[in-house]
Short mmCIF file of C-alpha atoms in Angstrom, two decimals:
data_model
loop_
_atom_site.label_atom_id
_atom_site.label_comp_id
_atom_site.label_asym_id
_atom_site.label_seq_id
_atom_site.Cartn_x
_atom_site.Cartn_y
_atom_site.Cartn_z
CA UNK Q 5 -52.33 45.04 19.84
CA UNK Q 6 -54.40 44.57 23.06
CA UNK Q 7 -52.24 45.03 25.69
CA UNK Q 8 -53.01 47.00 28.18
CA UNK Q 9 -51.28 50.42 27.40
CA UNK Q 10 -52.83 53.80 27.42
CA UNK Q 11 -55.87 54.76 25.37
CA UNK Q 12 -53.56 57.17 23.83
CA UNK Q 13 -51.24 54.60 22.45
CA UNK Q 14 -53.82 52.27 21.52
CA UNK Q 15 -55.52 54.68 19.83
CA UNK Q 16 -52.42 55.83 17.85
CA UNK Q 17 -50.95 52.58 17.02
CA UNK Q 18 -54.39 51.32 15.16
CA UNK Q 19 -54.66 54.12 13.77
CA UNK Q 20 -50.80 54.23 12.12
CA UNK Q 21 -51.38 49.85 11.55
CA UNK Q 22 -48.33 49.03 14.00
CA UNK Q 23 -48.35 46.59 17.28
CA UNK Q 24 -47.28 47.99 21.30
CA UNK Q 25 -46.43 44.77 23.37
CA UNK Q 26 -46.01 45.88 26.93
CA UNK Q 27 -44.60 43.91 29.55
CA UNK Q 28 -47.01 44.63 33.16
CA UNK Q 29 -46.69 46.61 34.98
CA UNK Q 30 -46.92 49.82 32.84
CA UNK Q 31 -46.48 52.96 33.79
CA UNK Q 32 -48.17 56.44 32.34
CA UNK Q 33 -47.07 56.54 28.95
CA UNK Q 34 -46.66 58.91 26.11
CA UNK Q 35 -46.29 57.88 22.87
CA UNK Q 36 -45.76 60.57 19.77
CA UNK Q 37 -45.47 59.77 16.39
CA UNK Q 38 -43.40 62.26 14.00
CA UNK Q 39 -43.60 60.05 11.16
CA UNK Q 40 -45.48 56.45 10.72
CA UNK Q 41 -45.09 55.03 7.29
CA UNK Q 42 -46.42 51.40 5.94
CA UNK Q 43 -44.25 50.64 2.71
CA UNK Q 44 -45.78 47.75 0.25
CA UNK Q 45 -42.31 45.44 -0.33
CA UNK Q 46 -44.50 42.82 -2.37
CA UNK Q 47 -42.97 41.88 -5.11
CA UNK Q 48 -45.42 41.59 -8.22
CA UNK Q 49 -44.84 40.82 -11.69
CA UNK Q 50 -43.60 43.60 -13.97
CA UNK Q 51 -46.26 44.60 -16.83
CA UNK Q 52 -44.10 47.81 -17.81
CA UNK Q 53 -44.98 47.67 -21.79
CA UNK Q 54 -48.23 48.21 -21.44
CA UNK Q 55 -48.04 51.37 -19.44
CA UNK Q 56 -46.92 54.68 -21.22
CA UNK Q 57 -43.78 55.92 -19.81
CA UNK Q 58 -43.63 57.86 -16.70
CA UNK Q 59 -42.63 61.57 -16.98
CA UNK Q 60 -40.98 61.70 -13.32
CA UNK Q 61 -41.21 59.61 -9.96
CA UNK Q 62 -44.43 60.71 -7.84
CA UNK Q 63 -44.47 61.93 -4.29
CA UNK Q 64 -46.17 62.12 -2.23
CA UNK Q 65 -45.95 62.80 2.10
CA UNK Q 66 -48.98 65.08 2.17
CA UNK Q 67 -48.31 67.63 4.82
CA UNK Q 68 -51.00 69.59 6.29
CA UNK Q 69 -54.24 69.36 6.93
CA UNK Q 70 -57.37 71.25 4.67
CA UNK Q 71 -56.45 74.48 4.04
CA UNK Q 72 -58.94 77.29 4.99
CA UNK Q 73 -57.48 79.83 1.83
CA UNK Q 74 -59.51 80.48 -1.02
CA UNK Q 75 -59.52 77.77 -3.38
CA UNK Q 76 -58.43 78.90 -6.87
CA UNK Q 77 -59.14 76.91 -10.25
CA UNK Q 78 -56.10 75.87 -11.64
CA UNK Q 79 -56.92 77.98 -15.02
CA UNK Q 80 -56.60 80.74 -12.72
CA UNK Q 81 -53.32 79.49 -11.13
CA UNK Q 82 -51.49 79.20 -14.70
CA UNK Q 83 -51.65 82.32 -15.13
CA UNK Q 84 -48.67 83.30 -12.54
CA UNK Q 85 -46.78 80.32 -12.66
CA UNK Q 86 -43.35 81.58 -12.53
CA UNK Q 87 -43.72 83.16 -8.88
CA UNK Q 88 -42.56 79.90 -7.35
CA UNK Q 89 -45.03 80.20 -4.34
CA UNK Q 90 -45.79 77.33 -2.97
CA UNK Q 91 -49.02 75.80 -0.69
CA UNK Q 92 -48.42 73.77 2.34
CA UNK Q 93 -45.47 71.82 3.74
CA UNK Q 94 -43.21 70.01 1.50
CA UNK Q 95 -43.61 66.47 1.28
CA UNK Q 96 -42.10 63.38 -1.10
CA UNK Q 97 -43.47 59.76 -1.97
CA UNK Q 98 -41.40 57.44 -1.37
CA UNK Q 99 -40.86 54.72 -4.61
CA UNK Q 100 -40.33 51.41 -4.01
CA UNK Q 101 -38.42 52.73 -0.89
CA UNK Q 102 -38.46 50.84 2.70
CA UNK Q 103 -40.84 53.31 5.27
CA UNK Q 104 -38.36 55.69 8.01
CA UNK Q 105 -37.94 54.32 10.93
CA UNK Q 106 -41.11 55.63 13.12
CA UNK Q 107 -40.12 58.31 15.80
CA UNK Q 108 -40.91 57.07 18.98
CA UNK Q 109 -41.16 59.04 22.34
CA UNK Q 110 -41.59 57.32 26.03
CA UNK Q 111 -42.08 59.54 28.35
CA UNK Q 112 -42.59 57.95 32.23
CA UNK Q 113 -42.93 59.09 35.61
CA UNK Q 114 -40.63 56.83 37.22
CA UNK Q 115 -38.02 54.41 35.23
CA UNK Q 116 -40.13 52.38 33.25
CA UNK Q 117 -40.03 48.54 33.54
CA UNK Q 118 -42.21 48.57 29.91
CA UNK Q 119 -40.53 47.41 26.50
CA UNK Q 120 -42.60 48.90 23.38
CA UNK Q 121 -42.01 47.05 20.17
CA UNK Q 122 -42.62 48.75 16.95
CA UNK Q 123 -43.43 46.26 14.29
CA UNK Q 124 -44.55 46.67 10.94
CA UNK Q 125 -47.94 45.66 9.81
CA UNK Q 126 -48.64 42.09 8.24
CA UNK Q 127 -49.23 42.77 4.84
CA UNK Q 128 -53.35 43.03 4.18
CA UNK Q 129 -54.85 40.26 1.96
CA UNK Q 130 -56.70 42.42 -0.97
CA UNK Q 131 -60.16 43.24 0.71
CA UNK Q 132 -63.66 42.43 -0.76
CA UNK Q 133 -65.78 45.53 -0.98
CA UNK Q 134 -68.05 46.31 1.59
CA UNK Q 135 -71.55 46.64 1.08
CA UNK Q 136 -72.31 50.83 1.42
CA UNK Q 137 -75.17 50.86 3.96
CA UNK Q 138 -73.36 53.47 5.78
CA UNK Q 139 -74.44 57.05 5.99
CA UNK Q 140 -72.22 60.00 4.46
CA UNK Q 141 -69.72 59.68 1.81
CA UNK Q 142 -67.10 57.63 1.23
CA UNK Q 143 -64.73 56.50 -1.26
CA UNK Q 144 -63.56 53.55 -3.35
CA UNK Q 145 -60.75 52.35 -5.43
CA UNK Q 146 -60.63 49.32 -7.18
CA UNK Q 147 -57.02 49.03 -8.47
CA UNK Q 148 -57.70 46.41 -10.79
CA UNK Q 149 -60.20 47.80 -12.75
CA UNK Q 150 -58.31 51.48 -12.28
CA UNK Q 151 -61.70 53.27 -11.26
CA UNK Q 152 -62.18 55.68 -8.19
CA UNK Q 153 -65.34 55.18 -7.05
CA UNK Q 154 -67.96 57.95 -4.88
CA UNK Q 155 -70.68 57.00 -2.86
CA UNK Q 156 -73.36 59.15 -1.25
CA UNK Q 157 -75.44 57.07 1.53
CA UNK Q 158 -74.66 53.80 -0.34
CA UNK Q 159 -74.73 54.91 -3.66
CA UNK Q 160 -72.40 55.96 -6.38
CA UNK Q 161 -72.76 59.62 -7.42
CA UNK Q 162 -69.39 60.24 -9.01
CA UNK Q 163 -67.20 57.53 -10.93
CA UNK Q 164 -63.65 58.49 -12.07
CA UNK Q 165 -60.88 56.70 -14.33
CA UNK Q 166 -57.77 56.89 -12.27
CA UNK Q 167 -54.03 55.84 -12.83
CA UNK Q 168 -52.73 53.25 -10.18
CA UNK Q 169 -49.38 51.54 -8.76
CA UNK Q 170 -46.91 49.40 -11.17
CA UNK Q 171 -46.97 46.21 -10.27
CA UNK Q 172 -43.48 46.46 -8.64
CA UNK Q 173 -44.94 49.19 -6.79
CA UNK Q 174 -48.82 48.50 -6.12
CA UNK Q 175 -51.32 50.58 -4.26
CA UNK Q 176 -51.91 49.24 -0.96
CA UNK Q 177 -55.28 47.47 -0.89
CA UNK Q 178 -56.45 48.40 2.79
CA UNK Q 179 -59.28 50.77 4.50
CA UNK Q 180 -57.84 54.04 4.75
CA UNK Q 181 -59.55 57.60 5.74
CA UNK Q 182 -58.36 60.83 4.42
CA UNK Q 183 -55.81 62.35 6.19
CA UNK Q 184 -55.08 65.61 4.71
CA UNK Q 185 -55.90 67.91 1.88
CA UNK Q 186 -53.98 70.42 0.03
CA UNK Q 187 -54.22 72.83 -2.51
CA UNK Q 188 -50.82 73.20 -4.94
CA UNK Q 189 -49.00 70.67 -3.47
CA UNK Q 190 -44.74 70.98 -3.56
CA UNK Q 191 -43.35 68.12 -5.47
CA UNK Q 192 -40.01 67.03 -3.90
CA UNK Q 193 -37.57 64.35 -5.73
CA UNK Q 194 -37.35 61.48 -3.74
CA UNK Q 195 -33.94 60.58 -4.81
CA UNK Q 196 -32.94 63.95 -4.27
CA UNK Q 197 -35.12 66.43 -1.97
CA UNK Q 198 -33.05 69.47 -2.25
CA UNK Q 199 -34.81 69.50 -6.37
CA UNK Q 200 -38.46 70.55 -5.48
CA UNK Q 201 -41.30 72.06 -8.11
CA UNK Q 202 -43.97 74.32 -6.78
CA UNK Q 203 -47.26 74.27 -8.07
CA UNK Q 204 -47.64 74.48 -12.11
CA UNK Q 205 -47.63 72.78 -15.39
CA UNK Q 206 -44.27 70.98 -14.38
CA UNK Q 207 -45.45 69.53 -11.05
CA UNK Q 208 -46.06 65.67 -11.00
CA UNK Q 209 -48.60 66.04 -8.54
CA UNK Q 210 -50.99 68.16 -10.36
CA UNK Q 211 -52.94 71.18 -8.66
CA UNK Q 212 -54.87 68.95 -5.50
CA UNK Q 213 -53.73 66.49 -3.31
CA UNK Q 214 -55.87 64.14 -0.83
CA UNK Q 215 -53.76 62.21 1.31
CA UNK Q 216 -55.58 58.92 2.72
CA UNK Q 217 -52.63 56.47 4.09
CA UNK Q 218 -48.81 57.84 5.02
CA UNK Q 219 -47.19 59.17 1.60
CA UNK Q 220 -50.13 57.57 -0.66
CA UNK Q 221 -52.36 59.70 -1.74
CA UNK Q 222 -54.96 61.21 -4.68
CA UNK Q 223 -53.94 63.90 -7.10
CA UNK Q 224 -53.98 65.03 -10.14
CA UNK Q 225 -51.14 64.74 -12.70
CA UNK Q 226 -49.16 66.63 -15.71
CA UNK Q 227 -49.31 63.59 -17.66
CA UNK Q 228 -53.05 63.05 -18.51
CA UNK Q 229 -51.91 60.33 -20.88
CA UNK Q 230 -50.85 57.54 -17.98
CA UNK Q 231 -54.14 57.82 -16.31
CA UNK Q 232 -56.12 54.88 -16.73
CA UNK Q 233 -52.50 52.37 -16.33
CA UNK Q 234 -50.34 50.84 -14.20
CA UNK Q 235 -47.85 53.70 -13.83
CA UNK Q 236 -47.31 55.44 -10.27
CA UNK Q 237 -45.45 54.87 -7.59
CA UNK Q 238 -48.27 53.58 -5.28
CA UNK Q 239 -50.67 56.71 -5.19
CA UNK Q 240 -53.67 57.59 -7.63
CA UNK Q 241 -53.82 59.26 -10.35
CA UNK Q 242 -56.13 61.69 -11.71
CA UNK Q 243 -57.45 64.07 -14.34
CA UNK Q 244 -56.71 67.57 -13.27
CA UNK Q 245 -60.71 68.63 -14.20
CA UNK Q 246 -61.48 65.42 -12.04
CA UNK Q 247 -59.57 65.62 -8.80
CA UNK Q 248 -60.35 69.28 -8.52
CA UNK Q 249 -64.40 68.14 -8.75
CA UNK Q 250 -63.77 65.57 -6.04
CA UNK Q 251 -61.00 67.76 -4.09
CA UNK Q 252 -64.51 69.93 -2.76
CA UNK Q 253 -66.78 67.05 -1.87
CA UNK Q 254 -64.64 64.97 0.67
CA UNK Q 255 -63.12 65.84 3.63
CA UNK Q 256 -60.33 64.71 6.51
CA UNK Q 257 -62.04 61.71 7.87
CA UNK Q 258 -63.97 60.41 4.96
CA UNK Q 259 -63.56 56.73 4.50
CA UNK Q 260 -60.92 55.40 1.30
CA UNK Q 261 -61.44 51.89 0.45
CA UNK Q 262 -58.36 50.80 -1.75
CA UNK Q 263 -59.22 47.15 -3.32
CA UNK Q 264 -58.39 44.75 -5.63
CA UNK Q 265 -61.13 43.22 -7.90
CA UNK Q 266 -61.04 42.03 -11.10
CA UNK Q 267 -64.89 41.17 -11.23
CA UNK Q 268 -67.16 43.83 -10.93
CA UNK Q 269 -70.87 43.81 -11.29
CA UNK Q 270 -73.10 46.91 -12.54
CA UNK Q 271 -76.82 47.33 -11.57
CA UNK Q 272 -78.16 50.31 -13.37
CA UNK Q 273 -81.22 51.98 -11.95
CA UNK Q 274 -83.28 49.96 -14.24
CA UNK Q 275 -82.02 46.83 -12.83
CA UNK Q 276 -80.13 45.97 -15.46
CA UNK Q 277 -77.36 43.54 -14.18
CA UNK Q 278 -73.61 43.85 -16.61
CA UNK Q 279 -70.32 42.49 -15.41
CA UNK Q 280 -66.80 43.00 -16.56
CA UNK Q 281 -63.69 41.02 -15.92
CA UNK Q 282 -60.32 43.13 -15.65
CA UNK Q 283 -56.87 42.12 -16.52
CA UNK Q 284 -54.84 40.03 -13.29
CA UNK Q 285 -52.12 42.65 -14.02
CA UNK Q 286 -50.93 42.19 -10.64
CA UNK Q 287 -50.97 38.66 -10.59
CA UNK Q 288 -53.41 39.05 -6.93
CA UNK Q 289 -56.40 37.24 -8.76
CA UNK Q 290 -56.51 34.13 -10.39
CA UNK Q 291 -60.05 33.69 -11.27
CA UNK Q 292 -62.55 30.16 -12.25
CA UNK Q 293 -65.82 29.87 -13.33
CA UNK Q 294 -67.18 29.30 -10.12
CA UNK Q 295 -65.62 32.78 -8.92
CA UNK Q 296 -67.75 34.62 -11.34
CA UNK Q 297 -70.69 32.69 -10.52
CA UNK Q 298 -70.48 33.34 -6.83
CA UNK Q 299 -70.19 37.01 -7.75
CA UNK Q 300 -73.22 36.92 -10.01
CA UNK Q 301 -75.38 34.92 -7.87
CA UNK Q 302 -75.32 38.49 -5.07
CA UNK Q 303 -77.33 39.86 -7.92
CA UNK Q 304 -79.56 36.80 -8.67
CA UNK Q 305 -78.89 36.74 -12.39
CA UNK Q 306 -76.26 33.51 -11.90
CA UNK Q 307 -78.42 31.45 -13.45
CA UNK Q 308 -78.42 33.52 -16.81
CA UNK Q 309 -74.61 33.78 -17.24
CA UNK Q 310 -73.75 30.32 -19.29
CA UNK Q 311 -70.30 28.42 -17.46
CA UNK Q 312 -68.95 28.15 -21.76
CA UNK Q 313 -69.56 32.13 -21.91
CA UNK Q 314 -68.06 33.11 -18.20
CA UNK Q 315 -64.94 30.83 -19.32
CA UNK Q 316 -64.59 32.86 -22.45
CA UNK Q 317 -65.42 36.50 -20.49
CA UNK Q 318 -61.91 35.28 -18.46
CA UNK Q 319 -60.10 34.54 -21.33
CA UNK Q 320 -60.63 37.58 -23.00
CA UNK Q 321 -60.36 39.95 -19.35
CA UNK Q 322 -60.96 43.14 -21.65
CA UNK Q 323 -62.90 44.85 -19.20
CA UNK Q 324 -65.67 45.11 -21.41
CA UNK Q 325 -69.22 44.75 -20.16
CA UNK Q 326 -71.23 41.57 -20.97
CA UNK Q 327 -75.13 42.30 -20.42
CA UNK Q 328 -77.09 39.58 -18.67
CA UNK Q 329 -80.79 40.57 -17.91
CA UNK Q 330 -82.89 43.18 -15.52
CA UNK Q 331 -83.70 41.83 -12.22
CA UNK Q 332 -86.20 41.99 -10.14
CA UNK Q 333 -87.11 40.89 -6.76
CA UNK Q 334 -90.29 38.15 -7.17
CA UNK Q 335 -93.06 37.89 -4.25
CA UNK Q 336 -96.13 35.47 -4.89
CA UNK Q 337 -99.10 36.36 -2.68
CA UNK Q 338 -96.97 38.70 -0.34
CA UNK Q 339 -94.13 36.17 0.17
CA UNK Q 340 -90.57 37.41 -1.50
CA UNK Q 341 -89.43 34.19 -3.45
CA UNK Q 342 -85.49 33.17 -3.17
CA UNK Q 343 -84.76 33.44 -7.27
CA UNK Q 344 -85.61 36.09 -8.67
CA UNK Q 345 -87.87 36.86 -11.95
CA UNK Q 346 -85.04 37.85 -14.88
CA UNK Q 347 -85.89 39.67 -17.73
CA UNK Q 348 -83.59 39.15 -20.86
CA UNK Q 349 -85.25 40.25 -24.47
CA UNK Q 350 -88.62 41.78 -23.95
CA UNK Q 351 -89.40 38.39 -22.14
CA UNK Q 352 -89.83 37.94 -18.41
CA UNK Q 353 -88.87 34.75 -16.55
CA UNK Q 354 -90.20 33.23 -13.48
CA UNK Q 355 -88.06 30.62 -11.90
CA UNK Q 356 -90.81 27.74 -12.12
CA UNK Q 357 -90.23 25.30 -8.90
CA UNK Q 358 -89.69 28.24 -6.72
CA UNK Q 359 -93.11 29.74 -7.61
CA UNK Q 360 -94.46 25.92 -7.47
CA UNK Q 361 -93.22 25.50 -3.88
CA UNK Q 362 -94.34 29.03 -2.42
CA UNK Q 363 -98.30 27.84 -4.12
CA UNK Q 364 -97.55 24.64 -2.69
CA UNK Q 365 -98.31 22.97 -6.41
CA UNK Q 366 -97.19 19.73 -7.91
CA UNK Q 367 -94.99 20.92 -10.97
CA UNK Q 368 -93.88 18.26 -13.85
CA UNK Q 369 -91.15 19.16 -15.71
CA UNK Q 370 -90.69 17.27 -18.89
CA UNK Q 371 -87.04 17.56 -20.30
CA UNK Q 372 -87.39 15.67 -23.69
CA UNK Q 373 -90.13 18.07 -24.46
CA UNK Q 374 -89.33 21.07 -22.66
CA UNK Q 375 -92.69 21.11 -20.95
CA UNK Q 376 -93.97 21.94 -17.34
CA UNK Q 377 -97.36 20.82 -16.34
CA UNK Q 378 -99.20 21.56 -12.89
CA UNK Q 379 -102.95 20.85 -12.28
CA UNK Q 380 -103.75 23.62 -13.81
CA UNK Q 381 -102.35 22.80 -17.52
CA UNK Q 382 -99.20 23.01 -19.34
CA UNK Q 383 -96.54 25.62 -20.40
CA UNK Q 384 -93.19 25.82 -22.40
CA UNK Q 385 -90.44 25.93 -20.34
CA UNK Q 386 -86.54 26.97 -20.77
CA UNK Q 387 -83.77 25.07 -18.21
CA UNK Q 388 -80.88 27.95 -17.20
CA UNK Q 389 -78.08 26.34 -15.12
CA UNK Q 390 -80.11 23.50 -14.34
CA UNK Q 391 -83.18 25.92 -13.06
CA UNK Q 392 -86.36 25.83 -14.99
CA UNK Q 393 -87.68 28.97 -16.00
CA UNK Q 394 -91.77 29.77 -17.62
CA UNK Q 395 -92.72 33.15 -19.45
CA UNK Q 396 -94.44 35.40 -17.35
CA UNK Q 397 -97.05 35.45 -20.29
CA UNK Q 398 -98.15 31.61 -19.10
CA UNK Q 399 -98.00 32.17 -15.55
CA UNK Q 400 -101.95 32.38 -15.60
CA UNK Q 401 -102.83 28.97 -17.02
CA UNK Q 402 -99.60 26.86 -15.38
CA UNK Q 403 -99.92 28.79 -11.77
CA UNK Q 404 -103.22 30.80 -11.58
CA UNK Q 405 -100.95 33.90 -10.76
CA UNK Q 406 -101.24 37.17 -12.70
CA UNK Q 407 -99.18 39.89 -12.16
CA UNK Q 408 -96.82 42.81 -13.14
CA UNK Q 409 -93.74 45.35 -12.49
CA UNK Q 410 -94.53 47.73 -9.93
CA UNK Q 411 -93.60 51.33 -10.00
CA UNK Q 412 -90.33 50.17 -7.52
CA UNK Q 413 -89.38 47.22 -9.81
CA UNK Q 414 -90.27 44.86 -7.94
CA UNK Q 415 -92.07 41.67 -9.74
CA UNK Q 416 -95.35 41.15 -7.95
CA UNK Q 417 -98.01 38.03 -8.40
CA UNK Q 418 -101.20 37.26 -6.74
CA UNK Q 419 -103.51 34.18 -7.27
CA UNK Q 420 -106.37 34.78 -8.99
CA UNK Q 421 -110.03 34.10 -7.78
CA UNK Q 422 -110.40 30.02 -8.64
CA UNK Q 423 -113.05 29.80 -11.38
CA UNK Q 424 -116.73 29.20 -10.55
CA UNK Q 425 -117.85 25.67 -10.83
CA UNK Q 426 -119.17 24.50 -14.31
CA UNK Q 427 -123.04 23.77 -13.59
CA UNK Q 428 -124.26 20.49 -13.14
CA UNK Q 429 -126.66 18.95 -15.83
CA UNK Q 430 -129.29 16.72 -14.86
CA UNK Q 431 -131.75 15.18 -17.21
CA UNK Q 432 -135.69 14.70 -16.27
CA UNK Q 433 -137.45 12.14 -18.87
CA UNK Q 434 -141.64 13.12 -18.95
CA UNK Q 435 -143.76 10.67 -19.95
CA UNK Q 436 -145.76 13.16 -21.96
CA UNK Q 437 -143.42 15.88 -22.97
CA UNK Q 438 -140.47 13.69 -23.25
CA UNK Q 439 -136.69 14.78 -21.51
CA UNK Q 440 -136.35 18.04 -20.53
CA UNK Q 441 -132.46 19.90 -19.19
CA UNK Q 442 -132.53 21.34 -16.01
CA UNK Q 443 -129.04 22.64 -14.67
CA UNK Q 444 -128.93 23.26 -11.15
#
């Protein structure tokens, strides 16, 4: 992929996921490219019963770029139907079909001594998602849990159910970017492209298509039923009233992140940490224990999440969420603490050794009796995962700390002033008026 060919080239074959080898010396090049297509030929295990039946094959080679005409609703659209006008260029999807052979054009100013080999793209291992510290919007699809996913400067402002590849024909985990928008897409039969449906109720394709990697692409669908499964040829899936909110608020260029990830981890605005664990219905993820605690632990709540409950959460894979506490970043006299302070029942916990070590305290922890003790005095404790934890409410007598949730949710403690010295006592005997108490 680094050779040294034009910019030009470079530029296109990243773009369309294909390598150039050249052989030096190269001359000025050309290089146009009618038609690049990446085709998924991984073969996954079938889960057919548990998808409703498909009405008709998708397609899906989107074929122009945003249209500048007046958007119409598609209430407004069913109303003239039967005209047969159609939006756009025609375009198919490909099922389960091998990708045309790219076009390829050389063009050279004197016989060129260069061999260019097209070769198809090693097939992506299924990508983790990226944290969104990015500006601008962007988009995410996690094919295992079947949700489309916006977010707005890192976070999520619209989430959508959506209908995904059969396992014989997956979506293509990858980073994409859209590529072209269209409004009453042409379906065309892939077996057969001289039988095409224009825009209306009998169009696979639905009323809005966003194209984001060669024929794969987001629309909406005439079957409302098979979103949510494991049905399409490769592209997504949506509700006609959802793809038409969406169709308005992305545009060519925004980022598509397709992946595959059958944990996924919810922090509501409140901090409050859920997870869910999705069905391997690709047979991409096998998952352990220790997989779902690595997840958990990004979120600090790993601790809280027992191994005998995690290994039951992967039995079941119901995609179902499983609550595990609020969270909340801890900092002890200005310092932010590695654990954080968890707060599960109307109770907050305070990892105690962590807060020990930042106060630079000796901390006893007493196992048989489920007691800490520091210099200061004792205080129940409760071991999670091998970490001890103290109620927030004790955190006065074990550490000398008091402190509370600020307005940002974060967890914040200060020492408090040490007490002032008992007085000292001393005793005076008189000879006449016998002892007297004098504290000094």
């Amino acid at each position: 992929m680094k050779r040294q060919l034009l910019t030009l080239a470079c530029t296109w074959a990243a773009a369309a996921g294909i390598a150039l080898a050249a052989e030096p010396p190269a001359p000025v090049l050309s290089v146009q490219a009618a038609q690049i297509q990446t085709a998924e030929d991984e073969s996954r295990r079938s889960d057919a019963d548990s998808a409703p039946p498909r009405s008709r094959a998708e397609a899906g080679e989107p074929a122009s770029a945003d249209t500048s005409a007046p958007v119409r609703s598609s209430k407004e659209k069913r109303q003239d139907r039967n005209t047969g006008t159609k939006t756009g260029e025609d375009r198919k999807e490909q099922a389960g079909q091998a990708a045309p052979a790219p076009v390829v054009t050389v063009q050279s100013e004197t016989p060129p001594n260069v061999t260019v080999e097209i070769k198809k793209a090693p097939a992506e291992t299924t990508p983790k998602p990226r944290k969104q510290t990015e500006q601008g919007r962007k988009i995410g699809i996690n094919v295992a849990s079947r949700m489309l996913i916006l977010y707005e400067n890192g976070k999520k402002v619209r989430m959508y159910h959506v209908g995904v590849g059969t396992p014989s024909t997956p979506t293509p985990p990858g980073f994409y970017s859209v590529q072209t928008k269209e409004v009453d897409p042409t379906w065309i039969d892939p077996s057969d492209t001289t039988v095409q449906i224009p825009a209306g109720p009998e169009n696979p394709l639905g009323y809005r298509w966003i194209g984001f990697h060669g024929t794969y692409g987001i629309h909406g669908t005439n079957n409302p039923s098979s979103v949510g499964y494991y049905v399409s040829n490769g592209c997504v899936r949506m509700y006609e009233e959802d793809v038409e909110e969406l169709y308005p608020l992305v545009s060519i260029g925004t980022p598509v992140m397709v992946y595959y990830d059958r944990i996924v981890i919810d922090s509501a605005a409140d901090h409050t940490v859920s997870y869910y664990i999705y069905p391997d219905d690709y047979g991409w993820q096998p998952l352990t224990v220790q997989d779902v605690q690595r997840a958990l632990a990004g979120y600090g709540v790993e601790n809280f999440a027992a191994p005998s409950s995690i290994a039951a959460k992967i039995a079941a894979s119901d995609g179902e969420p499983t609550y595990i506490a609020k969270a909340y970043d801890l900092y002890v006299n200005g310092k932010k603490l590695p654990l954080r302070a968890l707060k599960k029942n109307g109770v907050t916990y305070l990892p105690a050794v962590a807060v020990a070590t930042a106060l630079r305290l000796d901390l006893h922890w007493d196992s048989s009796r489920s007691l800490l003790t520091s210099p200061y005095g004792s205080a129940p404790g409760v071991a999670k995962n091998d970490v001890v934890y103290v109620n927030a409410a004790f955190a006065a007598g074990l550490f000398h700390l008091s402190g509370a949730l600020t307005g940002d949710l974060i967890y914040n403690m200060q020492s408090q002033a040490p007490p002032a010295p008992k007085a000292a006592v001393s005793v005076t005997i008189s000879p006449t008026a016998g002892p007297s108490l004098k504290t000094t």
